[in-house]
PDB file of C-alpha atoms in Angstrom:
ATOM      1  CA  MET A 111     -21.030  17.406  75.182  1.00 70.00           C
ATOM      2  CA  SER A 112     -19.652  17.201  71.653  1.00 95.00           C
ATOM      3  CA  LYS A 113     -21.024  19.213  68.765  1.00 97.00           C
ATOM      4  CA  ILE A 114     -22.846  17.064  66.230  1.00 98.00           C
ATOM      5  CA  ARG A 115     -23.781  17.742  62.613  1.00 98.00           C
ATOM      6  CA  ILE A 116     -27.062  16.479  61.230  1.00 98.00           C
ATOM      7  CA  THR A 117     -28.168  16.579  57.615  1.00 98.00           C
ATOM      8  CA  LYS A 118     -31.584  16.514  55.975  1.00 98.00           C
ATOM      9  CA  GLN A 119     -32.057  16.171  52.235  1.00 98.00           C
ATOM     10  CA  PHE A 120     -34.748  17.747  50.057  1.00 98.00           C
ATOM     11  CA  ASN A 121     -35.793  17.473  46.405  1.00 98.00           C
ATOM     12  CA  PHE A 122     -37.580  20.006  44.235  1.00 98.00           C
ATOM     13  CA  GLU A 123     -38.079  20.838  40.566  1.00 98.00           C
ATOM     14  CA  THR A 124     -37.244  24.352  39.400  1.00 98.00           C
ATOM     15  CA  GLY A 125     -36.910  26.068  36.049  1.00 97.00           C
ATOM     16  CA  HIS A 126     -34.624  28.998  35.284  1.00 96.00           C
ATOM     17  CA  ALA A 127     -32.803  30.871  32.538  1.00 94.00           C
ATOM     18  CA  LEU A 128     -29.432  32.593  32.719  1.00 94.00           C
ATOM     19  CA  TYR A 129     -29.726  35.891  30.898  1.00 91.00           C
ATOM     20  CA  GLY A 130     -26.571  36.882  29.050  1.00 91.00           C
ATOM     21  CA  TYR A 131     -24.980  33.456  29.430  1.00 93.00           C
ATOM     22  CA  ASP A 132     -23.007  32.191  26.413  1.00 95.00           C
ATOM     23  CA  GLY A 133     -24.286  28.610  26.488  1.00 94.00           C
ATOM     24  CA  LYS A 134     -27.460  26.545  26.393  1.00 95.00           C
ATOM     25  CA  CYS A 135     -28.499  27.620  29.892  1.00 92.00           C
ATOM     26  CA  ARG A 136     -29.540  31.015  28.527  1.00 92.00           C
ATOM     27  CA  ASN A 137     -32.690  29.156  27.438  1.00 93.00           C
ATOM     28  CA  VAL A 138     -35.489  28.415  29.879  1.00 93.00           C
ATOM     29  CA  HIS A 139     -34.929  24.912  31.279  1.00 96.00           C
ATOM     30  CA  GLY A 140     -35.307  23.026  34.539  1.00 97.00           C
ATOM     31  CA  HIS A 141     -33.520  20.823  37.025  1.00 98.00           C
ATOM     32  CA  SER A 142     -34.395  18.206  39.616  1.00 98.00           C
ATOM     33  CA  TYR A 143     -32.516  19.842  42.479  1.00 98.00           C
ATOM     34  CA  LYS A 144     -31.269  17.964  45.526  1.00 98.00           C
ATOM     35  CA  LEU A 145     -30.562  20.129  48.563  1.00 98.00           C
ATOM     36  CA  SER A 146     -28.611  18.810  51.555  1.00 98.00           C
ATOM     37  CA  VAL A 147     -28.877  20.978  54.668  1.00 98.00           C
ATOM     38  CA  THR A 148     -26.369  20.347  57.477  1.00 98.00           C
ATOM     39  CA  VAL A 149     -26.699  22.044  60.841  1.00 98.00           C
ATOM     40  CA  ILE A 150     -24.429  21.792  63.864  1.00 98.00           C
ATOM     41  CA  GLY A 151     -25.106  21.994  67.577  1.00 98.00           C
ATOM     42  CA  ARG A 152     -24.956  20.146  70.868  1.00 97.00           C
ATOM     43  CA  PRO A 153     -27.531  17.432  71.605  1.00 97.00           C
ATOM     44  CA  ILE A 154     -30.047  18.365  74.302  1.00 95.00           C
ATOM     45  CA  THR A 155     -28.919  16.953  77.663  1.00 95.00           C
ATOM     46  CA  ASP A 156     -31.902  18.007  79.795  1.00 94.00           C
ATOM     47  CA  THR A 157     -33.439  14.656  80.809  1.00 95.00           C
ATOM     48  CA  SER A 158     -36.875  16.271  81.181  1.00 97.00           C
ATOM     49  CA  HIS A 159     -36.832  17.649  77.624  1.00 95.00           C
ATOM     50  CA  VAL A 160     -38.965  15.713  75.130  1.00 97.00           C
ATOM     51  CA  LYS A 161     -36.205  16.037  72.527  1.00 95.00           C
ATOM     52  CA  LEU A 162     -33.450  14.671  74.773  1.00 96.00           C
ATOM     53  CA  GLY A 163     -30.399  13.668  72.720  1.00 95.00           C
ATOM     54  CA  MET A 164     -31.376  15.653  69.610  1.00 96.00           C
ATOM     55  CA  VAL A 165     -29.490  18.586  68.123  1.00 97.00           C
ATOM     56  CA  ILE A 166     -32.717  19.618  66.387  1.00 97.00           C
ATOM     57  CA  ASP A 167     -35.752  17.542  65.565  1.00 97.00           C
ATOM     58  CA  PHE A 168     -35.509  16.512  61.893  1.00 98.00           C
ATOM     59  CA  GLY A 169     -39.169  17.520  61.621  1.00 97.00           C
ATOM     60  CA  ASP A 170     -38.384  21.043  62.830  1.00 98.00           C
ATOM     61  CA  LEU A 171     -35.546  21.359  60.317  1.00 98.00           C
ATOM     62  CA  LYS A 172     -37.822  20.006  57.595  1.00 98.00           C
ATOM     63  CA  LYS A 173     -40.476  22.623  58.418  1.00 98.00           C
ATOM     64  CA  ILE A 174     -37.968  25.483  58.110  1.00 98.00           C
ATOM     65  CA  VAL A 175     -36.492  24.318  54.798  1.00 98.00           C
ATOM     66  CA  LYS A 176     -39.860  23.361  53.360  1.00 98.00           C
ATOM     67  CA  GLU A 177     -41.375  26.776  54.128  1.00 98.00           C
ATOM     68  CA  GLU A 178     -38.352  28.855  53.108  1.00 98.00           C
ATOM     69  CA  ILE A 179     -37.087  26.911  50.097  1.00 98.00           C
ATOM     70  CA  VAL A 180     -39.056  23.916  48.846  1.00 98.00           C
ATOM     71  CA  ASP A 181     -42.545  25.459  48.949  1.00 98.00           C
ATOM     72  CA  GLN A 182     -41.224  28.590  47.233  1.00 98.00           C
ATOM     73  CA  PHE A 183     -38.994  27.052  44.549  1.00 98.00           C
ATOM     74  CA  ASP A 184     -40.691  23.729  43.736  1.00 98.00           C
ATOM     75  CA  HIS A 185     -42.231  23.917  40.264  1.00 98.00           C
ATOM     76  CA  ALA A 186     -41.375  27.613  39.995  1.00 98.00           C
ATOM     77  CA  THR A 187     -39.393  29.366  37.297  1.00 96.00           C
ATOM     78  CA  VAL A 188     -36.658  31.712  38.518  1.00 97.00           C
ATOM     79  CA  PHE A 189     -35.470  34.735  36.583  1.00 96.00           C
ATOM     80  CA  ASN A 190     -33.108  37.557  37.459  1.00 94.00           C
ATOM     81  CA  LYS A 191     -35.421  40.527  38.006  1.00 93.00           C
ATOM     82  CA  ASN A 192     -32.968  42.830  36.195  1.00 91.00           C
ATOM     83  CA  THR A 193     -33.166  41.089  32.819  1.00 87.00           C
ATOM     84  CA  PRO A 194     -35.548  41.213  29.853  1.00 87.00           C
ATOM     85  CA  HIS A 195     -37.003  37.941  31.152  1.00 83.00           C
ATOM     86  CA  VAL A 196     -39.313  40.094  33.292  1.00 86.00           C
ATOM     87  CA  ASP A 197     -41.654  40.353  30.290  1.00 89.00           C
ATOM     88  CA  LEU A 198     -41.770  36.579  30.024  1.00 90.00           C
ATOM     89  CA  ALA A 199     -42.182  36.355  33.812  1.00 91.00           C
ATOM     90  CA  LYS A 200     -45.193  38.677  33.697  1.00 92.00           C
ATOM     91  CA  GLU A 201     -46.757  36.649  30.893  1.00 93.00           C
ATOM     92  CA  LEU A 202     -46.249  33.395  32.824  1.00 94.00           C
ATOM     93  CA  THR A 203     -47.556  34.916  36.065  1.00 94.00           C
ATOM     94  CA  ASP A 204     -50.627  36.247  34.258  1.00 96.00           C
ATOM     95  CA  ARG A 205     -51.260  32.687  33.064  1.00 96.00           C
ATOM     96  CA  GLY A 206     -51.096  31.315  36.602  1.00 95.00           C
ATOM     97  CA  HIS A 207     -47.505  30.059  36.686  1.00 95.00           C
ATOM     98  CA  ASN A 208     -45.287  30.291  39.770  1.00 96.00           C
ATOM     99  CA  VAL A 209     -42.477  32.732  38.934  1.00 96.00           C
ATOM    100  CA  ILE A 210     -39.739  34.059  41.208  1.00 97.00           C
ATOM    101  CA  LEU A 211     -37.946  37.259  40.257  1.00 96.00           C
ATOM    102  CA  ALA A 212     -34.675  37.020  42.145  1.00 96.00           C
ATOM    103  CA  ASP A 213     -32.189  39.771  42.983  1.00 96.00           C
ATOM    104  CA  TYR A 214     -29.489  37.625  41.399  1.00 97.00           C
ATOM    105  CA  GLN A 215     -28.614  35.513  38.369  1.00 97.00           C
ATOM    106  CA  PRO A 216     -30.268  32.157  39.271  1.00 97.00           C
ATOM    107  CA  THR A 217     -27.167  29.972  39.179  1.00 98.00           C
ATOM    108  CA  SER A 218     -26.718  27.164  41.693  1.00 98.00           C
ATOM    109  CA  GLU A 219     -24.007  29.267  43.336  1.00 98.00           C
ATOM    110  CA  ASN A 220     -26.288  32.251  43.886  1.00 98.00           C
ATOM    111  CA  MET A 221     -29.253  30.108  44.866  1.00 98.00           C
ATOM    112  CA  VAL A 222     -27.242  28.356  47.595  1.00 98.00           C
ATOM    113  CA  ILE A 223     -26.164  31.757  48.985  1.00 98.00           C
ATOM    114  CA  ASP A 224     -29.810  32.877  49.028  1.00 98.00           C
ATOM    115  CA  PHE A 225     -30.880  29.635  50.710  1.00 98.00           C
ATOM    116  CA  SER A 226     -28.215  29.998  53.392  1.00 98.00           C
ATOM    117  CA  LYS A 227     -29.567  33.421  54.400  1.00 98.00           C
ATOM    118  CA  LYS A 228     -33.158  32.199  54.549  1.00 98.00           C
ATOM    119  CA  ILE A 229     -32.378  29.078  56.581  1.00 98.00           C
ATOM    120  CA  ARG A 230     -29.999  30.805  59.010  1.00 98.00           C
ATOM    121  CA  ALA A 231     -32.654  33.406  59.820  1.00 98.00           C
ATOM    122  CA  ARG A 232     -35.032  30.657  61.001  1.00 98.00           C
ATOM    123  CA  LEU A 233     -32.721  28.383  63.015  1.00 98.00           C
ATOM    124  CA  PRO A 234     -32.888  28.388  66.835  1.00 96.00           C
ATOM    125  CA  GLU A 235     -30.085  30.338  68.563  1.00 93.00           C
ATOM    126  CA  ASN A 236     -28.209  27.223  69.678  1.00 94.00           C
ATOM    127  CA  ILE A 237     -28.152  25.696  66.175  1.00 98.00           C
ATOM    128  CA  SER A 238     -25.894  26.906  63.342  1.00 98.00           C
ATOM    129  CA  LEU A 239     -26.058  26.246  59.645  1.00 98.00           C
ATOM    130  CA  HIS A 240     -22.896  24.296  58.857  1.00 98.00           C
ATOM    131  CA  SER A 241     -23.264  23.737  55.108  1.00 98.00           C
ATOM    132  CA  LEU A 242     -25.541  23.457  52.112  1.00 98.00           C
ATOM    133  CA  ARG A 243     -25.088  21.391  49.003  1.00 98.00           C
ATOM    134  CA  LEU A 244     -27.323  22.155  46.026  1.00 98.00           C
ATOM    135  CA  GLN A 245     -27.050  19.479  43.373  1.00 98.00           C
ATOM    136  CA  GLU A 246     -28.253  20.636  39.960  1.00 97.00           C
ATOM    137  CA  THR A 247     -27.460  17.484  37.984  1.00 96.00           C
ATOM    138  CA  ASP A 248     -26.003  14.070  38.789  1.00 95.00           C
ATOM    139  CA  THR A 249     -22.497  15.462  38.336  1.00 97.00           C
ATOM    140  CA  SER A 250     -22.777  19.173  39.222  1.00 98.00           C
ATOM    141  CA  PHE A 251     -23.375  20.923  42.529  1.00 98.00           C
ATOM    142  CA  ALA A 252     -22.632  24.081  44.509  1.00 98.00           C
ATOM    143  CA  GLU A 253     -21.674  24.053  48.179  1.00 98.00           C
ATOM    144  CA  TRP A 254     -21.869  26.721  50.883  1.00 98.00           C
ATOM    145  CA  TYR A 255     -19.918  26.346  54.145  1.00 98.00           C
ATOM    146  CA  ALA A 256     -20.273  28.625  57.167  1.00 98.00           C
ATOM    147  CA  SER A 257     -16.529  28.352  57.772  1.00 97.00           C
ATOM    148  CA  ASP A 258     -15.878  29.904  54.343  1.00 98.00           C
ATOM    149  CA  ASN A 259     -18.241  32.800  55.031  1.00 96.00           C
ATOM    150  CA  GLN A 260     -17.305  34.186  58.436  1.00 87.00           C
TER     151      GLN A 260
END
């Protein structure tokens, strides 16, 4: 049986600031992110299996990405935990805001790397993460491919 890729798309709103950056993105701002998650595997051939013909149930993939990414990042503000933004993060957290202190500068590039690790850890053994595409604006996105990271 051939390997097949399937893709599920997600949307979430996230704020961030890039400490030390030399442009406008050093200021706290937000994006309407679009995340495309593509996995690869062989469709189930067991005729007694309730998911016959599926690589993975779209609902199962949705659950993984929702729990690991969307529920965490939607309407959160992300700061690098090693910057002076930690004072602002504490203030926001104390006021009931959802703040993530990441181990990295919260660029689309670094976020997509982080997302790849989280999603891969939750996929069934017979399913592999093929690629991620994190679109920050209508014209800008970062992509992660398993083939580039072996």
